C-alpha cells in the first residue's frame, strides 16, 4: 500500500457511543482557570544565549532554514526541560505557551531557524508543502495573493476551531507550534478546546448525532497539501476513540469544516441533512465561550497544542492599515512525536501505517 493510498482508507472501528472518561482531557474554561499559570511556561534560563550561539554557527557556515539540521542547534538548557514540556502535551489538557523567546534584531530567516530549532526538542517537524513551506509556514494575512479558501491562516478572517490535518501524510501532526513574531493591531486571540469535552457535550445534547461524526468524511486538501498523483480527497473520521495501554481511551479529532463540505461534494457524497445538523452542533460547541481557553499571543511567545486531542482557532484581527505598524506574523510548525509511537524508525512506521 502506498502512502497516498492510505489517505483514502475508511475508518475500521465501529462508532463509540459511551462518554469519554479520560479525565485529564475533560477540561473547560472554568476548570483551567485556577491552573492557568501552569500553561504559561518561561523559557529555561540560558536557552536564549544558546539560540544566539546556534544562529552564529549557522551564519558562519552558510546554513539556512532549508539546510540547517537538528545537530546544528544544540540547546542543553531546553533539553533538560523537554521531558516536562512533552508531558504537558501528552497528558492533561494538552497545550502550553512557552514565553520569553528573544527575537530582537532577528530577520525572518533567523526567526524561522529559532522556531524550527525549538520545535525539534518537542517532536519531529513535518513538512507543510512539497515545494515550499517544507520546514514551517508563515501565518499572516496574504491579502489577495491567497486564492485558496481552505487556507484561512493566510487571511485575517476568523479561523474557526479546527485541527491541522497535514494532508500530505497518513498521520496528521501530533502537535502544532505557533511562534508569535509580531501581533496585530487588534484581535487575533488564540483559542483551544478539548475534543473529549466536545464529544461528551454532543452525547449529552444529541446522542443520535455522535455516531455520525465517527464515520468517514472526505476532506479537500489545501492546494499546497495535495499530491499531484494522489487522491482528490482524504478520508478520516471527525471524532474517533483510540485505545491506550493502561489508560482510558483517547478521543481524537480531525476537523476543518472548510475542508469537509467541499470534500464531500467533490467525492460525490454531499453532506446529508443529518450530517449537516451534526456539523452545525459541533461548530456551536467548539466555539462556546465556557468550553475553551483563550489567549492573545505576544511577540516571543510560542503556543504548542496537542493536535490530536484539541482543536485550535483564532479570532479575526486587524493589522495596521498603513502597513508600517503592527502586523500579525506567526511561524507555524507541525510536529510528530518522537517519544510516543513509531517515531522516526522506518520499520516501526511501516508496521504502524501499512499493515
C-alpha positions as a printed Julia matrix, in Angstrom:
355×3 Matrix{Float64}:
   0.0    0.0    0.0
   1.42   3.39  -0.98
   1.4    6.36   1.41
  -1.1    8.21  -0.78
  -3.42   5.17  -0.83
  -3.59   5.4    2.96
  -5.26   8.79   2.59
  -8.33   7.03   1.15
  -8.66   4.44   3.93
 -12.05   4.42   5.64
 -12.36   4.07   9.44
 -12.43   0.45  10.53
 -13.59   0.85  14.13
 -17.33   0.95  14.89
 -18.7    4.19  16.36
 -18.4    4.6   20.12
 -21.41   5.99  21.98
 -20.2    5.95  25.59
 -18.94   9.1   27.33
 -15.23   9.85  27.34
 -13.62   9.01  30.69
 -10.11  10.36  30.12
 -10.37  12.86  32.98
  -7.22  14.9   32.18
  -8.63  15.64  28.71
 -12.06  16.67  30.01
 -11.35  20.29  30.71
 -13.29  23.55  30.31
 -12.63  27.25  30.74
 -13.59  27.13  34.42
 -11.56  24.02  35.25
  -8.47  25.54  33.59
  -8.85  28.98  35.18
  -7.39  28.12  38.64
  -4.38  26.49  36.95
  -3.92  28.96  34.11
  -0.38  29.83  35.18
   0.7   26.2   34.68
   0.13  26.64  30.96
   2.34  29.74  30.74
   5.89  28.39  30.84
   9.02  30.54  30.87
  11.83  29.61  28.5
  14.6   27.97  30.56
  17.41  30.22  31.67
  20.26  30.08  29.19
  18.23  28.99  26.16
  18.25  32.42  24.52
  22.05  32.54  24.72
  22.27  29.03  23.26
  19.95  30.07  20.43
  22.19  33.05  19.62
  25.22  30.77  19.55
  23.38  28.4   17.2
  22.42  31.28  14.91
  26.03  32.46  14.82
  27.11  28.93  13.85
  24.5   28.89  11.05
  25.58  32.3    9.75
  29.27  31.44   9.84
  28.7   28.26   7.87
  26.09  29.47   5.39
  23.25  27.37   6.82
  19.67  28.41   6.05
  16.26  27.28   7.24
  16.26  24.74   4.41
  19.72  23.33   5.14
  20.05  23.53   8.94
  19.75  20.22  10.77
  18.96  19.23  14.3
  22.66  18.7   15.03
  23.35  22.38  14.3
  21.07  23.74  17.04
  22.12  22.43  20.44
  20.09  23.73  23.39
  21.06  21.79  26.53
  19.02  24.02  28.82
  15.91  23.26  26.76
  16.85  19.58  26.61
  16.69  19.42  30.4
  13.13  20.78  30.28
  11.99  18.78  27.25
  10.57  15.84  29.21
   8.37  18.14  31.29
   7.22  20.07  28.23
   6.36  16.88  26.35
   4.26  15.71  29.29
   2.29  18.96  29.12
   1.3   17.99  25.58
   0.91  14.24  26.04
  -1.01  14.23  29.31
  -3.59  16.55  30.78
  -5.18  19.38  28.77
  -2.5   19.21  26.07
  -1.32  22.78  25.48
   1.06  25.4   26.84
   2.62  28.76  25.93
   6.42  28.97  26.02
   7.3   32.57  26.85
  10.35  34.8   26.75
  11.97  33.87  23.42
  14.24  36.74  22.4
  13.61  37.63  18.75
  15.03  41.17  18.9
  17.03  42.1   15.83
  16.47  38.8   14.04
  15.49  38.7   10.38
  12.81  36.38   9.03
  15.28  33.6    8.21
  16.76  33.62  11.7
  13.33  33.64  13.33
  12.42  30.58  11.28
  15.56  28.78  12.44
  14.73  29.63  16.05
  11.2   28.27  15.7
  12.34  25.11  13.96
  15.19  24.57  16.42
  12.96  24.85  19.49
  10.32  22.62  17.92
  12.87  19.86  17.37
  13.07  19.33  21.13
   9.34  18.55  21.28
   8.96  16.43  18.14
   9.99  15.84  14.55
   8.97  18.74  12.29
   6.69  17.58   9.47
   6.7   19.14   6.01
   3.89  21.57   5.23
   4.31  21.59   1.46
   6.04  19.75  -1.36
   7.86  22.68  -2.96
   7.57  25.43  -0.32
   6.82  25.67   3.41
   8.67  22.4    3.93
  10.09  23.4    7.29
   7.42  25.78   8.53
   4.6   28.06   7.38
   4.28  31.79   7.97
   0.8   32.57   9.29
  -0.03  36.1    8.18
  -2.54  37.91   6.03
  -1.53  37.4    2.39
  -4.42  39.51   1.12
  -5.44  38.95  -2.48
  -2.44  36.68  -3.01
  -4.26  33.97  -1.07
  -6.64  32.31  -3.54
  -7.2   29.07  -1.62
 -10.36  29.29   0.55
  -9.11  26.41   2.73
  -6.04  28.4    3.85
  -7.64  30.64   6.45
  -4.19  31.07   8.02
  -3.22  33.25   5.07
  -6.03  35.69   5.81
  -7.09  37.95   8.67
 -10.54  36.35   8.88
 -11.73  34.41  11.89
 -10.23  30.94  11.91
 -12.89  28.73  13.45
 -11.63  25.96  15.74
 -10.12  23.14  13.7
  -7.24  20.71  13.6
  -4.3   20.92  11.24
  -4.79  17.84   9.11
  -1.42  17.5    7.39
  -2.91  16.1    4.2
   0.42  15.03   2.72
   0.91  12.33   5.34
  -1.11   9.31   6.5
  -0.84  10.66  10.05
  -1.74  14.23  10.99
   0.66  16.27  13.1
   0.67  15.18  16.74
   1.24  18.78  17.8
   1.37  22.23  16.31
   3.52  25.17  17.38
   2.75  28.83  16.7
   5.56  31.28  17.43
   4.37  34.88  17.6
   6.81  37.17  15.8
   4.59  40.25  15.9
   0.98  40.77  16.91
  -1.93  42.51  15.25
  -3.16  46.0   15.87
  -6.36  44.44  17.26
  -7.83  40.97  17.67
  -6.38  37.6   16.79
  -6.77  35.9   20.19
  -5.94  32.19  20.07
  -8.49  29.57  21.15
  -8.03  25.96  22.29
 -10.83  23.48  23.07
 -10.87  19.82  24.12
 -12.22  17.13  21.76
 -13.18  14.89  24.7
 -15.22  17.69  26.26
 -16.93  18.38  22.95
 -17.65  14.69  22.44
 -19.3   14.36  25.86
 -21.36  17.5   25.23
 -22.51  16.01  21.92
 -23.58  12.82  23.7
 -25.4   14.85  26.33
 -27.25  17.11  23.9
 -27.74  14.91  20.83
 -26.62  11.3   21.33
 -28.16  10.41  17.97
 -25.63  12.62  16.15
 -22.46  11.39  17.86
 -22.05   8.22  15.73
 -22.28  10.27  12.53
 -19.14  12.19  13.47
 -17.22   8.91  13.7
 -17.93   7.89  10.12
 -15.52   8.56   7.27
 -15.65  12.09   5.84
 -13.93  13.34   2.7
 -11.59  16.3    3.34
 -10.48  18.55   0.47
  -6.74  19.13   0.92
  -5.42  22.67   0.53
  -3.8   23.22  -2.86
  -0.28  23.17  -1.44
  -1.01  19.96   0.51
  -2.26  17.98  -2.49
  -0.28  15.14  -4.05
  -0.07  15.51  -7.87
  -0.68  11.76  -8.27
  -2.69  11.33  -5.08
  -6.4   11.25  -4.28
  -8.59  14.31  -4.71
  -9.76  13.97  -1.11
  -8.57  12.29   2.04
 -10.87  10.23   4.24
 -10.95  10.24   8.03
 -13.47  10.37  10.87
 -14.05  13.68  12.63
 -14.06  12.01  16.05
 -12.56   8.66  16.96
 -11.78   6.7   20.11
  -8.2    5.37  20.31
  -7.25   2.74  22.94
  -4.23   3.46  25.15
  -2.38   0.9   27.24
  -3.33   1.19  30.88
  -5.31   4.39  30.39
  -8.77   5.47  29.36
  -9.4    5.57  25.62
  -8.39   8.85  23.99
 -10.91  10.84  21.97
  -9.13  12.22  18.91
 -10.39  14.79  16.45
  -9.78  15.69  12.79
 -11.79  18.65  11.62
 -11.95  21.72   9.44
 -15.39  22.42   8.04
 -13.89  24.5    5.26
 -12.32  21.24   4.04
 -15.17  18.82   4.8
 -18.03  20.46   2.9
 -16.21  20.84  -0.45
 -14.51  17.47   0.06
 -17.79  15.63   0.43
 -19.19  17.41  -2.63
 -16.1   16.63  -4.73
 -16.33  12.95  -3.73
 -19.92  12.79  -4.97
 -21.29  12.29  -1.46
 -22.58  15.72  -0.41
 -23.45  16.12   3.24
 -26.82  14.72   4.23
 -29.24  16.81   6.33
 -28.32  14.77   9.41
 -24.58  15.24   8.77
 -25.11  18.98   8.37
 -27.02  19.01  11.66
 -24.13  17.14  13.34
 -21.54  19.58  11.97
 -23.67  22.57  12.96
 -23.83  21.24  16.52
 -20.08  20.6   16.51
 -19.4   24.14  15.26
 -21.55  25.61  18.01
 -19.83  23.58  20.74
 -16.24  24.24  19.68
 -16.91  27.99  19.87
 -18.79  28.02  23.18
 -17.0   30.51  25.47
 -17.38  28.3   28.56
 -15.64  25.31  26.98
 -12.22  26.59  25.85
  -9.04  28.52  26.63
  -8.44  31.97  25.14
  -5.07  33.72  24.98
  -3.58  36.55  22.95
  -0.03  35.68  21.97
   2.65  38.33  22.37
   5.92  38.51  20.4
   8.35  35.86  21.62
   5.61  33.51  22.82
   5.26  30.02  21.36
   1.9   28.23  21.65
   2.08  24.44  21.48
  -1.12  22.37  21.16
  -1.72  18.63  21.07
  -3.33  18.49  17.63
  -4.85  15.03  18.16
  -6.98  15.79  21.21
  -7.63  19.53  20.92
  -8.91  21.95  18.31
  -7.45  25.43  17.92
  -8.54  28.64  16.23
  -8.24  32.39  16.45
 -10.39  35.46  16.24
 -10.44  37.83  13.28
  -7.81  40.53  13.5
  -6.82  43.87  12.03
  -3.32  44.91  11.0
  -2.16  48.49  10.67
  -3.91  49.77   7.55
  -0.82  51.75   6.55
   1.32  48.62   6.58
   4.1   50.28   8.55
   2.82  49.47  12.03
   1.57  46.34  13.73
   1.16  43.24  11.57
   0.34  39.77  12.85
   3.04  37.24  11.92
   3.33  33.73  13.35
   5.62  30.83  12.44
   3.78  27.5   12.39
   5.36  24.12  13.0
   3.82  20.67  12.61
   5.36  18.02  14.83
   5.23  14.24  15.09
   6.09  12.83  18.49
   9.45  11.06  18.56
   8.91   9.59  22.03
   5.43   8.05  21.57
   4.52   5.53  18.87
   6.76   4.65  15.91
   8.63   7.95  15.97
  11.29   8.11  13.22
  12.0    4.38  12.86
  11.1    3.41   9.25
  10.41  -0.2   10.23
   8.08   0.88  13.02
   6.41   3.43  10.73
   5.66   0.79   8.07
   4.29  -1.63  10.66
   2.1    1.1   12.17
   0.8    2.58   8.91
   0.96  -0.04   6.18
  -0.11  -3.26   7.91
